[in-house]
Tab-separated table of C-alpha atoms in Angstrom:
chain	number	residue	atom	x	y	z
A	1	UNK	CA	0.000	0.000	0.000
A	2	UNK	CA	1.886	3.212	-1.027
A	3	UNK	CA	0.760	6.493	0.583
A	4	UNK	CA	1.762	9.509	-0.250
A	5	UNK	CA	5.585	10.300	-0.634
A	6	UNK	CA	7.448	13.150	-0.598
A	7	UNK	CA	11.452	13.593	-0.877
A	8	UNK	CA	13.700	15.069	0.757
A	9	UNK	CA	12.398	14.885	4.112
A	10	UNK	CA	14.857	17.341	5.883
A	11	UNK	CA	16.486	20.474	4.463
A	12	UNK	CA	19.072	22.606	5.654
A	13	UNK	CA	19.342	25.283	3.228
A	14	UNK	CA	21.190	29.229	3.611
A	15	UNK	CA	19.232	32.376	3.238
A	16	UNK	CA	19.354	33.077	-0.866
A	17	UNK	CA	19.046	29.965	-2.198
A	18	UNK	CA	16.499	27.955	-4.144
A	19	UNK	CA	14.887	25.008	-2.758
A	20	UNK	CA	12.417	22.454	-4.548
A	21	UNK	CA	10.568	19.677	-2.959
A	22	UNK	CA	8.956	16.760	-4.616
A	23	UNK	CA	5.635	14.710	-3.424
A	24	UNK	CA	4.217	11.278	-5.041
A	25	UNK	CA	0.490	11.458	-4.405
A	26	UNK	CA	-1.500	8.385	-3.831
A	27	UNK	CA	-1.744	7.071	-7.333
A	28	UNK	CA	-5.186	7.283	-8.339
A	29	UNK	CA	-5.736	10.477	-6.496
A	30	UNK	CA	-6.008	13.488	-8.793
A	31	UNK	CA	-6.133	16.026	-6.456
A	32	UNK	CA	-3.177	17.007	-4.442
A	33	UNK	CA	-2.434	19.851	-2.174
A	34	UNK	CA	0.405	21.794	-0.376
A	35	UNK	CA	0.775	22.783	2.955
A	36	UNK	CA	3.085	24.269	5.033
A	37	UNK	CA	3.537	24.033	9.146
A	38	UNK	CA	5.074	26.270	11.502
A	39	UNK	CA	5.786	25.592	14.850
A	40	UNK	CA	2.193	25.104	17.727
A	41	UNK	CA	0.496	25.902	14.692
A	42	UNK	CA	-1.821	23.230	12.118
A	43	UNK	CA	-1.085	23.006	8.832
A	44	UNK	CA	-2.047	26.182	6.754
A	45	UNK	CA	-3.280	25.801	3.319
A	46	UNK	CA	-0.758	27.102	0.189
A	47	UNK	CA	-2.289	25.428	-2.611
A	48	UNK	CA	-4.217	22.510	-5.111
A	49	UNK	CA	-4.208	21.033	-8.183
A	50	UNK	CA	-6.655	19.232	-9.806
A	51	UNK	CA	-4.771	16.815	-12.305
A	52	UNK	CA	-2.352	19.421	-13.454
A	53	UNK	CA	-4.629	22.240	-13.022
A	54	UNK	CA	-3.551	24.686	-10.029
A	55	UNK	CA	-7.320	25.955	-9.222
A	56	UNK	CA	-6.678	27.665	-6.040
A	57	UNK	CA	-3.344	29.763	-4.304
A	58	UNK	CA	-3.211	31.217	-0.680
A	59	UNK	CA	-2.106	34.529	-0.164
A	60	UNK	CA	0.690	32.952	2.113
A	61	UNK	CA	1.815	31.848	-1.163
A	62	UNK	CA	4.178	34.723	-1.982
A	63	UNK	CA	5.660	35.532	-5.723
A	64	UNK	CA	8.782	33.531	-4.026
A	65	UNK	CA	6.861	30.025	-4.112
A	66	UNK	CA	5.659	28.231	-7.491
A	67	UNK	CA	4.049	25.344	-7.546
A	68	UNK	CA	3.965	22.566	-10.654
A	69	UNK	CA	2.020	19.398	-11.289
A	70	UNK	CA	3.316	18.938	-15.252
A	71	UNK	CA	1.332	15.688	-15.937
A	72	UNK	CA	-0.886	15.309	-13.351
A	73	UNK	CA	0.671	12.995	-11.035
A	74	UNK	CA	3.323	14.439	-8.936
A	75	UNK	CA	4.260	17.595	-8.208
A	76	UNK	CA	6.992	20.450	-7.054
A	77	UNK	CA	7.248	23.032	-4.665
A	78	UNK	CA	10.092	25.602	-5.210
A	79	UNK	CA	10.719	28.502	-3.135
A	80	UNK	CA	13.119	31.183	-4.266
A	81	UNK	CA	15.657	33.389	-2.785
A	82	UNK	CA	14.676	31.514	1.068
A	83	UNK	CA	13.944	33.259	4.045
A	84	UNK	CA	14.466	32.549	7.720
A	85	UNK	CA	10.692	32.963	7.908
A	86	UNK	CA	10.173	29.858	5.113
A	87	UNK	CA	11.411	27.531	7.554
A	88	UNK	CA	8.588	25.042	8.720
A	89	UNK	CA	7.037	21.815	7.820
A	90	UNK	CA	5.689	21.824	4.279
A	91	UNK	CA	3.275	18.946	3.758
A	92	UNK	CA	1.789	16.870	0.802
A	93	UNK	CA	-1.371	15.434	0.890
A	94	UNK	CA	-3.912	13.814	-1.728
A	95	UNK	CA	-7.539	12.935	-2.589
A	96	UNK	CA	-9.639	11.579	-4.724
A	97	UNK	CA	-11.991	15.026	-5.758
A	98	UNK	CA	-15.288	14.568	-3.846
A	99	UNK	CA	-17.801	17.653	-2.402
A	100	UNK	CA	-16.807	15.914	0.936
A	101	UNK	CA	-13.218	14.602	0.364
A	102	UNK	CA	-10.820	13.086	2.876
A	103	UNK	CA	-6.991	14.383	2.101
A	104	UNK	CA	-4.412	11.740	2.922
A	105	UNK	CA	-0.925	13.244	3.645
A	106	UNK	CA	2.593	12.583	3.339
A	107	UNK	CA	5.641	12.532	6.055
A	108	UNK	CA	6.430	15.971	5.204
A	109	UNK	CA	9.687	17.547	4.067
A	110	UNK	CA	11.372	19.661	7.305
A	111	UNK	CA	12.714	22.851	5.731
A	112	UNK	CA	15.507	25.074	8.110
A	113	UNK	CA	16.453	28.172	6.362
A	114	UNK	CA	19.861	29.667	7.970
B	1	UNK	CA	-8.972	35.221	12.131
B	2	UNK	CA	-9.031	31.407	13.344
B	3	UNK	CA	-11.762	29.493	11.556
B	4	UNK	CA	-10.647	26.680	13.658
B	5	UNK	CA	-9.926	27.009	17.490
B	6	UNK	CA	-8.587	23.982	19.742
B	7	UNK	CA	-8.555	25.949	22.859
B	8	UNK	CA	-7.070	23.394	24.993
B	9	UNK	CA	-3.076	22.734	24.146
B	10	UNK	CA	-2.900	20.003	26.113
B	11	UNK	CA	-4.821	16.931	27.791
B	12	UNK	CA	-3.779	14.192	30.184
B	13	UNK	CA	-5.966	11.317	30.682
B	14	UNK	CA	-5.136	7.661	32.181
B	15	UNK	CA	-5.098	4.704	30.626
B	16	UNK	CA	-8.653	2.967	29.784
B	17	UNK	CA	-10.704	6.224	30.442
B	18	UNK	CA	-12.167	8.007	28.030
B	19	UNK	CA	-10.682	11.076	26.246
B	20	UNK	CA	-12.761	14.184	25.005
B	21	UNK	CA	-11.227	16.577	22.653
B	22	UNK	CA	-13.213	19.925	21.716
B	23	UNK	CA	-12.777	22.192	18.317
B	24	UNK	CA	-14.772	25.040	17.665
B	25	UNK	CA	-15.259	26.866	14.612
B	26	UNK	CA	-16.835	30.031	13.170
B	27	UNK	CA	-17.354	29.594	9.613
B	28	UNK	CA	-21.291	28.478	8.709
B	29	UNK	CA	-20.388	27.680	5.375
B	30	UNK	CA	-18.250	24.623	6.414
B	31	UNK	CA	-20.436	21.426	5.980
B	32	UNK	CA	-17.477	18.789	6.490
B	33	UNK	CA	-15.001	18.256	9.681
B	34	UNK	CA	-12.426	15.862	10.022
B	35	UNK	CA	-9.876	14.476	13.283
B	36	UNK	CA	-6.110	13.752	12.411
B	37	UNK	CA	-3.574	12.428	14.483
B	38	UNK	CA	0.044	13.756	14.280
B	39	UNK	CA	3.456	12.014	15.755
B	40	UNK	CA	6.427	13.756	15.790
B	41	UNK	CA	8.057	13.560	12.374
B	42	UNK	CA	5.350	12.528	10.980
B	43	UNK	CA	2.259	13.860	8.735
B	44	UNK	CA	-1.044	13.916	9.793
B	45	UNK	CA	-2.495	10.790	9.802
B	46	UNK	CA	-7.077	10.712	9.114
B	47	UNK	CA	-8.992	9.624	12.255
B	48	UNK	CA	-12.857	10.049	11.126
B	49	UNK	CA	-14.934	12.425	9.517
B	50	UNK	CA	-18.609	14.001	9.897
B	51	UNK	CA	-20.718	15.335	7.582
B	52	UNK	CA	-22.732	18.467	7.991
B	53	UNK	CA	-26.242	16.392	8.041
B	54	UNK	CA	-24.829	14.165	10.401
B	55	UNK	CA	-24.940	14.412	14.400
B	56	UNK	CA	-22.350	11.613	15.271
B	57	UNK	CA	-20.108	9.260	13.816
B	58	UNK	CA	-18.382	6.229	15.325
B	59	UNK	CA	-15.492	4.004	14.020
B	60	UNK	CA	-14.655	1.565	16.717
B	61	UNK	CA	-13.219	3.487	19.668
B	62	UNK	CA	-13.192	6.960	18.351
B	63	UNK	CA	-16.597	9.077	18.180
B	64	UNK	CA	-17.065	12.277	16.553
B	65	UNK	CA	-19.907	14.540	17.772
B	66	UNK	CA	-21.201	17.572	15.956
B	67	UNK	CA	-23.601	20.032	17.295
B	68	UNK	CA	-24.380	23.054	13.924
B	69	UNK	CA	-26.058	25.281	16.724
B	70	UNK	CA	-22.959	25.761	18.790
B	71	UNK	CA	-20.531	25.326	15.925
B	72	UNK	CA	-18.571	22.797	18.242
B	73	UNK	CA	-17.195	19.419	17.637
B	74	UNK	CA	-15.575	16.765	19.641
B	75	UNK	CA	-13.810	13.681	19.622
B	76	UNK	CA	-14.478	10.955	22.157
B	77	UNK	CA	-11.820	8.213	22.639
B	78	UNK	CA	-12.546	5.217	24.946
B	79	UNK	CA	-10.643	3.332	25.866
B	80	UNK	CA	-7.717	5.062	26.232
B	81	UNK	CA	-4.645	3.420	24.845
B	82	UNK	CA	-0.804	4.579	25.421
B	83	UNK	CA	-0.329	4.658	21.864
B	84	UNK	CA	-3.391	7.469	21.482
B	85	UNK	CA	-0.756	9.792	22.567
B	86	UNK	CA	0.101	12.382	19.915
B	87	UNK	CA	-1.293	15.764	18.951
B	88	UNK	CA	-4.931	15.858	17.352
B	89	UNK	CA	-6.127	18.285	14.756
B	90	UNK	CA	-9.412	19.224	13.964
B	91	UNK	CA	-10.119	20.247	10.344
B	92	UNK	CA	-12.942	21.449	8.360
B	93	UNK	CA	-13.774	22.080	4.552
B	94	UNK	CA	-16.523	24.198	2.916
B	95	UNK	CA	-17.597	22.352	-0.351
B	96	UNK	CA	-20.445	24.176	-0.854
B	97	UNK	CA	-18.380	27.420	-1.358
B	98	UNK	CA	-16.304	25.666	-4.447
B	99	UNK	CA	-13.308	25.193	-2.039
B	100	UNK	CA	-11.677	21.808	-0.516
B	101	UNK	CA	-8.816	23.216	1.306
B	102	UNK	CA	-8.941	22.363	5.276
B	103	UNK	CA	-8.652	24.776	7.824
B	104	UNK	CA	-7.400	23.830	10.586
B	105	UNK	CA	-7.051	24.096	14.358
B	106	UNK	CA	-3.675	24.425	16.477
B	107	UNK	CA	-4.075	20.843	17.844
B	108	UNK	CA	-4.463	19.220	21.144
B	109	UNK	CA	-1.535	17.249	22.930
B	110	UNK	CA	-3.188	14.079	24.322
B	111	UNK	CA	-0.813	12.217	26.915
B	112	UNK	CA	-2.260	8.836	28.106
B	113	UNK	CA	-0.806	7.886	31.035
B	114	UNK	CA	-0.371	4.055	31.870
């Protein structure tokens, strides 16, 4: 049974530089979303695709952050020029699209921004 | 503005009682709630759901309750089991309004203490 995957799971990374982070949703899932999570807080929204189609962004998703899902299965998360403030938890998760959908997440890749 | 409020950070409860977890939220328009579970390290792992039309929902020890007038929702756990110790988010959805991100809440630590 393969669940959602996501690679790397830690990053250490210095202020400036480019970062991208992978995530495998469930296979027959075509919805997948991003999330990121900072510390005593639950996981804040940043953004969904619909097979390849990003239908909704969060305003926490600044110009910095793109988002790609090329073919419909997995997708990217870069964030340029980093920030001491981009360090959190940024988590995948995936359903299959329903009006009342349950969204099945990944370990999470750890992000520390120096 | 928290949609979502766990207003208790923490809960310790002994072994074979039961454990009560509370989430309240503000939003009418969300008709869908959901409880994850969260280890260290780890992503959030689905619990149970409730619908909008529904009151309560059971799935072998855990129970979700929903009461629309008082926009509050708990999870009951009995019995109590060691490994039920981890943080527990509350999360709801508003499908009706187009959108299938979750909100959630800042969690509850449960502790269950042998």
């Amino acid at each position: 049974d393969t669940g959602v995957s996501q690679d790397p799971r830690h990053k250490i990374t210095k202020r400036g530089q480019n970062v991208t982070f992978r995530c495998d949703p469930i296979s027959e899932h075509n919805r997948l979303y991003w999330y990121r999570q900072t510390l005593g807080q639950g996981p804040e929204f940043l953004t969904y695709f619909q097979n390849e189609a990003q239908l909704e962004k969060s305003r926490l998703l600044s110009d910095r952050f793109s988002a790609e899902r090329p073919k419909g299965s997995f997708s990217t998360l870069e964030i340029q020029r980093t920030e001491q403030g981009d360090s959190a938890m940024y988590l995948c998760a995936s359903s299959l699209a329903a009006y009342q959908e349950t969204q099945y997440f990944g370990p999470g890749t750890r992000l520390l921004v120096l | 503005d928290q949609q979502v409020k766990q207003n208790s950070p923490s809960l310790s409860v002994q072994e074979g009682r039961i454990s009560i977890l509370n989430c309240d939220y503000t939003n009418s328009m969300f008709d869908y709630f959901l409880w994850y579970k969260k280890y260290p390290a780890e992503g959030p792992t689905f619990l149970i759901s409730i619908s909008s039309i529904k009151d309560k929902n059971e799935d072998g020890r855990f129970t979700v309750f929903l009461n629309k007038s008082a926009k509050h929702l708990s999870l009951h756990i009995v019995p109590s089991q060691p490994g039920d110790s981890a943080v527990y988010f509350c999360a709801a959805s508003a499908g009706t309004s187009g959108t299938y991100k979750y909100i959630f809440g800042t969690g509850t630590r449960l502790k269950v203490l042998a």
